[in-house]
Coordinates of C-alpha atoms and ligand atoms in Angstrom, one line a residue:
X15 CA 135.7 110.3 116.8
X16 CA 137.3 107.0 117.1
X17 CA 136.5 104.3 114.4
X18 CA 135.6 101.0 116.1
X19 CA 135.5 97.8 114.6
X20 CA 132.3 95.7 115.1
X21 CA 132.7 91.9 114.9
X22 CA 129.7 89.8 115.2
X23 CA 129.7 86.3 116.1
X24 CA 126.7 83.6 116.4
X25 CA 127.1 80.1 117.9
X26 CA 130.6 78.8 118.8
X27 CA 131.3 74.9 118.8
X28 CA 129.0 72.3 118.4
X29 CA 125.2 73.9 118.1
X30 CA 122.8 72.1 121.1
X31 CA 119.9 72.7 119.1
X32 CA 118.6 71.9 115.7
X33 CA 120.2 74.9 113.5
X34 CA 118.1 77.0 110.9
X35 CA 118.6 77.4 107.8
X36 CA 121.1 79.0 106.4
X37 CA 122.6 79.3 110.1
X38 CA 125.6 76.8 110.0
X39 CA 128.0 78.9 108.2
X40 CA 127.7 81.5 110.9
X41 CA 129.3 78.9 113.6
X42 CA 132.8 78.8 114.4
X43 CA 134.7 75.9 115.9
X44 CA 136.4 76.8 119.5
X45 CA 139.7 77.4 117.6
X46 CA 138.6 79.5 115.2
X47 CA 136.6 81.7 117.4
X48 CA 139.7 81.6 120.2
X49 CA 142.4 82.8 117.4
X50 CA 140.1 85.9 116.4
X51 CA 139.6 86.7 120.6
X52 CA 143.5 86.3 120.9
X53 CA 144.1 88.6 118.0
X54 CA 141.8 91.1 119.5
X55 CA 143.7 90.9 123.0
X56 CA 147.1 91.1 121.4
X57 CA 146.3 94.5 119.3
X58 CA 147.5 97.7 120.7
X59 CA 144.3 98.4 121.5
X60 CA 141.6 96.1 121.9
X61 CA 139.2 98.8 122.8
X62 CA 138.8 99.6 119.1
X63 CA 137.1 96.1 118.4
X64 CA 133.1 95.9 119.6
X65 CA 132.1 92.4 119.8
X66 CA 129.0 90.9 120.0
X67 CA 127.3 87.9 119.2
X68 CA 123.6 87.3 118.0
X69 CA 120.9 84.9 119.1
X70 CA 121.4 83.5 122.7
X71 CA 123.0 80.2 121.8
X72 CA 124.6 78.4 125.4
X73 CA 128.4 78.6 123.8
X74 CA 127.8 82.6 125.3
X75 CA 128.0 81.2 128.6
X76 CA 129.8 77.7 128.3
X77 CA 132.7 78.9 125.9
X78 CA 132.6 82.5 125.3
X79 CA 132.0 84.1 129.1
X80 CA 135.4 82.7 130.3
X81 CA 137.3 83.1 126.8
X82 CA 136.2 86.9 127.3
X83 CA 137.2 86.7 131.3
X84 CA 140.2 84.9 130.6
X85 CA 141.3 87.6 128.1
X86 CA 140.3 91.0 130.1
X87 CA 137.6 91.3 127.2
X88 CA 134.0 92.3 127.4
X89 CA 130.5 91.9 124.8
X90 CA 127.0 92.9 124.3
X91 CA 124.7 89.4 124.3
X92 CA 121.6 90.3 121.9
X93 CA 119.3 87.9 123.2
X94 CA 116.6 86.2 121.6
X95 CA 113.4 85.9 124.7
X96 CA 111.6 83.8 123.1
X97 CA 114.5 81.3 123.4
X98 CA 115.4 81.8 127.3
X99 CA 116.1 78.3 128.8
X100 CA 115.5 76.7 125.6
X101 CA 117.6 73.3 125.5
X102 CA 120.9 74.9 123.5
X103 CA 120.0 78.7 124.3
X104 CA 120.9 80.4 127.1
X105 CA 119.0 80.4 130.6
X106 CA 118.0 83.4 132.8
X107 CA 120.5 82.2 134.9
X108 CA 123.2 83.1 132.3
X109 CA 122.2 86.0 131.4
X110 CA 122.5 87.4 134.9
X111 CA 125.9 85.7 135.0
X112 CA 127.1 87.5 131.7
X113 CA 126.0 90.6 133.4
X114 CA 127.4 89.8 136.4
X115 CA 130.5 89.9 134.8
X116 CA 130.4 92.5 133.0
X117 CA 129.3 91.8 130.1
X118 CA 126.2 94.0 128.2
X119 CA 123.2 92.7 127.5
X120 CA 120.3 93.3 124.4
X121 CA 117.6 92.6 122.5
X122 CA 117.2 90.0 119.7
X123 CA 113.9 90.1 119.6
X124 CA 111.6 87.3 120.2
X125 CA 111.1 84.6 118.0
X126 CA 114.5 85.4 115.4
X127 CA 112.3 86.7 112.8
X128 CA 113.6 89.3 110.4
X129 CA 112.3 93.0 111.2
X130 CA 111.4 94.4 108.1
X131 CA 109.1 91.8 106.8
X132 CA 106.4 92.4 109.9
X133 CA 103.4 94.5 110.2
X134 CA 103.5 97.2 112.9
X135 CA 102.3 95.2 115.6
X136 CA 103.8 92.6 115.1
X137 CA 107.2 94.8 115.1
X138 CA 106.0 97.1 117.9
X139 CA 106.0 93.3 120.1
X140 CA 109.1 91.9 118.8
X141 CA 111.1 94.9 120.3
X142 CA 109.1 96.1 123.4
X143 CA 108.1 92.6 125.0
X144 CA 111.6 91.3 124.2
X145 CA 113.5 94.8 125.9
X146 CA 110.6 94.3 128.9
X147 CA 111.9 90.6 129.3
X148 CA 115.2 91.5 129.3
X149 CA 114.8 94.6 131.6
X150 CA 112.6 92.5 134.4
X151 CA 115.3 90.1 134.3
X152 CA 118.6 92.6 134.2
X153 CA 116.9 94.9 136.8
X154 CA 118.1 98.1 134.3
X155 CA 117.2 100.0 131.4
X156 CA 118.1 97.5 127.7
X157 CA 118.7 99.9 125.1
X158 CA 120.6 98.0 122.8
X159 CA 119.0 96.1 119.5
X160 CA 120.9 93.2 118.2
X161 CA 119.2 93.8 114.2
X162 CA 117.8 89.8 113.1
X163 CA 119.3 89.0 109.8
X164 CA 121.0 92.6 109.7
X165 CA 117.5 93.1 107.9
X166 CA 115.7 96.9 108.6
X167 CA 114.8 100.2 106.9
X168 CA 113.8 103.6 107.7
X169 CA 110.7 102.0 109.8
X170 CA 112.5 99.3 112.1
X171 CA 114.6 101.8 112.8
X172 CA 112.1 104.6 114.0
X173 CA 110.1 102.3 115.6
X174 CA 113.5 101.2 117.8
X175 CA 114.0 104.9 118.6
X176 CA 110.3 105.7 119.5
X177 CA 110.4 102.7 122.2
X178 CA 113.6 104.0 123.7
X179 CA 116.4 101.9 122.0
X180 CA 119.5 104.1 121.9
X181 CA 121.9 101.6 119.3
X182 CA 120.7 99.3 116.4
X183 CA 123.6 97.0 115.7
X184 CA 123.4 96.3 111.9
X185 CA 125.4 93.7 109.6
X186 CA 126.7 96.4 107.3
X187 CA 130.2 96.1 107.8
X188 CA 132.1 98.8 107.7
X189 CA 133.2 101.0 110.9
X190 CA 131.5 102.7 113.3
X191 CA 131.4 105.2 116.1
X192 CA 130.7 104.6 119.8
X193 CA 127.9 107.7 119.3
X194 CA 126.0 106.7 116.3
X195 CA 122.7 105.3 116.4
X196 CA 122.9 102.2 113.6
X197 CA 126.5 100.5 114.2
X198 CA 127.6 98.5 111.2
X199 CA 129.4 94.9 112.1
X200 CA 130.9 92.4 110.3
X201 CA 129.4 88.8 111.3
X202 CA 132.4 86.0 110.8
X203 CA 131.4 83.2 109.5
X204 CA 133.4 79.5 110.0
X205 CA 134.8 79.4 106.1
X206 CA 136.3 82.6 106.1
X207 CA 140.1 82.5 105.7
X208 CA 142.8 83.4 108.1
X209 CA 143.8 86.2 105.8
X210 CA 139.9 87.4 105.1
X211 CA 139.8 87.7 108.7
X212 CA 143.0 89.3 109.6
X213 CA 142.1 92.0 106.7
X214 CA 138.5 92.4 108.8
X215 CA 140.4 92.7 112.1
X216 CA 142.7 95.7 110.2
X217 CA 139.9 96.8 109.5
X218 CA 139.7 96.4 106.0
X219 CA 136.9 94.9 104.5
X220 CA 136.8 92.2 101.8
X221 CA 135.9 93.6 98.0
X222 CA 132.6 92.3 98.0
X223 CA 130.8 92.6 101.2
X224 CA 132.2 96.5 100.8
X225 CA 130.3 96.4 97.5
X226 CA 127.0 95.1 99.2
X227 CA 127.4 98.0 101.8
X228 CA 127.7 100.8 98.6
X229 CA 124.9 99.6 97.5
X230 CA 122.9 99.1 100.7
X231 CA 123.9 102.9 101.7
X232 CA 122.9 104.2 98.6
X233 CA 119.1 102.8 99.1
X234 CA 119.2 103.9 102.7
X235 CA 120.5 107.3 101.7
X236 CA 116.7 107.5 99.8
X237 CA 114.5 106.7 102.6
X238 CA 113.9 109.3 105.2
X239 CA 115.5 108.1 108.6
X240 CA 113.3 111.3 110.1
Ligands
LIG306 ZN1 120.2 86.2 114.8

């Protein structure tokens, strides 16, 4: 099974709405995010790198669509609904156009809150009204989760599988397979260096984010994934 390398990216460029907090580090400038795509392109097979990038912001239309085009590359969008044609998020528009070309398309949620803290209900509508949104504007099935925060247990997960989600997309780091359920990314933040990143693009993952993942496995490993 071929290992694939996730690489998660937020807002590119200048953000056109107020950020949250905690948010800014997560945005690259044009020139950092451009290097990483080029670096992607230019290994002997860009097929092993999954990208995708979180939260709807307009740079996935105004900067990263044709950075993508312009470099044979394709994405998965998690969109956040609750956000569509928001000033600085994208519009319906562009989400048809990111499909149009190619691109994939999934769910965010709703309003960017972090799955694990909600009640059932509360859970249940973050994921099906925000996949139904998504689907009545795509015109196709969404089975792809975009995982807020990187935040979830044994319960976010099962209640993503009961409503028909085939993939979470975590923020593990790590590798994963085109087959599993729960994919592991790494999110790249603007203050990483140029040799932080090159080691996540070889797949190797800096000492103490690979720490945070022993650790995170090890309390996974306990709760029952059913
Ligand atoms: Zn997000």
């Amino acid at each position: 099974m071929p290992r694939l390398i996730g690489l998660n990216f937020h807002g590119i460029g200048s953000p056109a709405r107020e950020l949250e907090e905690d948010e800014a580090p997560y945005w690259l400038s044009e020139t950092q995010f451009t290097e990483i795509l080029d670096r992607v392109a230019a290994s002997p097979d860009p097929s092993a790198f999954v990208l995708t990038f979180d939260d709807g912001n307009l740079s996935d239309y105004e900067i990263v669509l044709p950075a993508l085009i312009q470099r044979g590359l394709t994405a998965r969008f998690f969109v956040l609904t609750g956000r569509l044609d928001e000033p600085g998020s994208l519009a319906r528009d562009h989400v048809t156009a990111l499909l149009a070309s190619g691109m994939g398309v999934g769910s965010h949620g709703i309003d960017h809150v972090a799955w694990s803290d909600l009640d059932a209900a509360a859970l249940e509508r973050e994921i099906v009204q925000s996949r139904d949104a998504l689907q009545t504007l795509c015109g196709h099935p969404v089975t792809d989760a975009g995982i807020p925060f990187g935040k979830y247990n044994a319960r976010v997960l099962r209640a993503l599988r009961r409503n028909g989600y085939r993939t979470a997309f975590s923020s593990d780091a790590g590798y994963m397979t085109d087959t599993a359920f729960l994919r592991p990314r790494t999110s790249l933040r603007g203050d990483m260096t140029q040799a932080e990143i090159g080691a996540i693009c070889a797949g190797r993952m800096p000492a103490v984010r690979r720490l945070h993942r022993a650790a995170g496995m090890i309390k996974k490993r306990i709760l029952p994934l059913r």
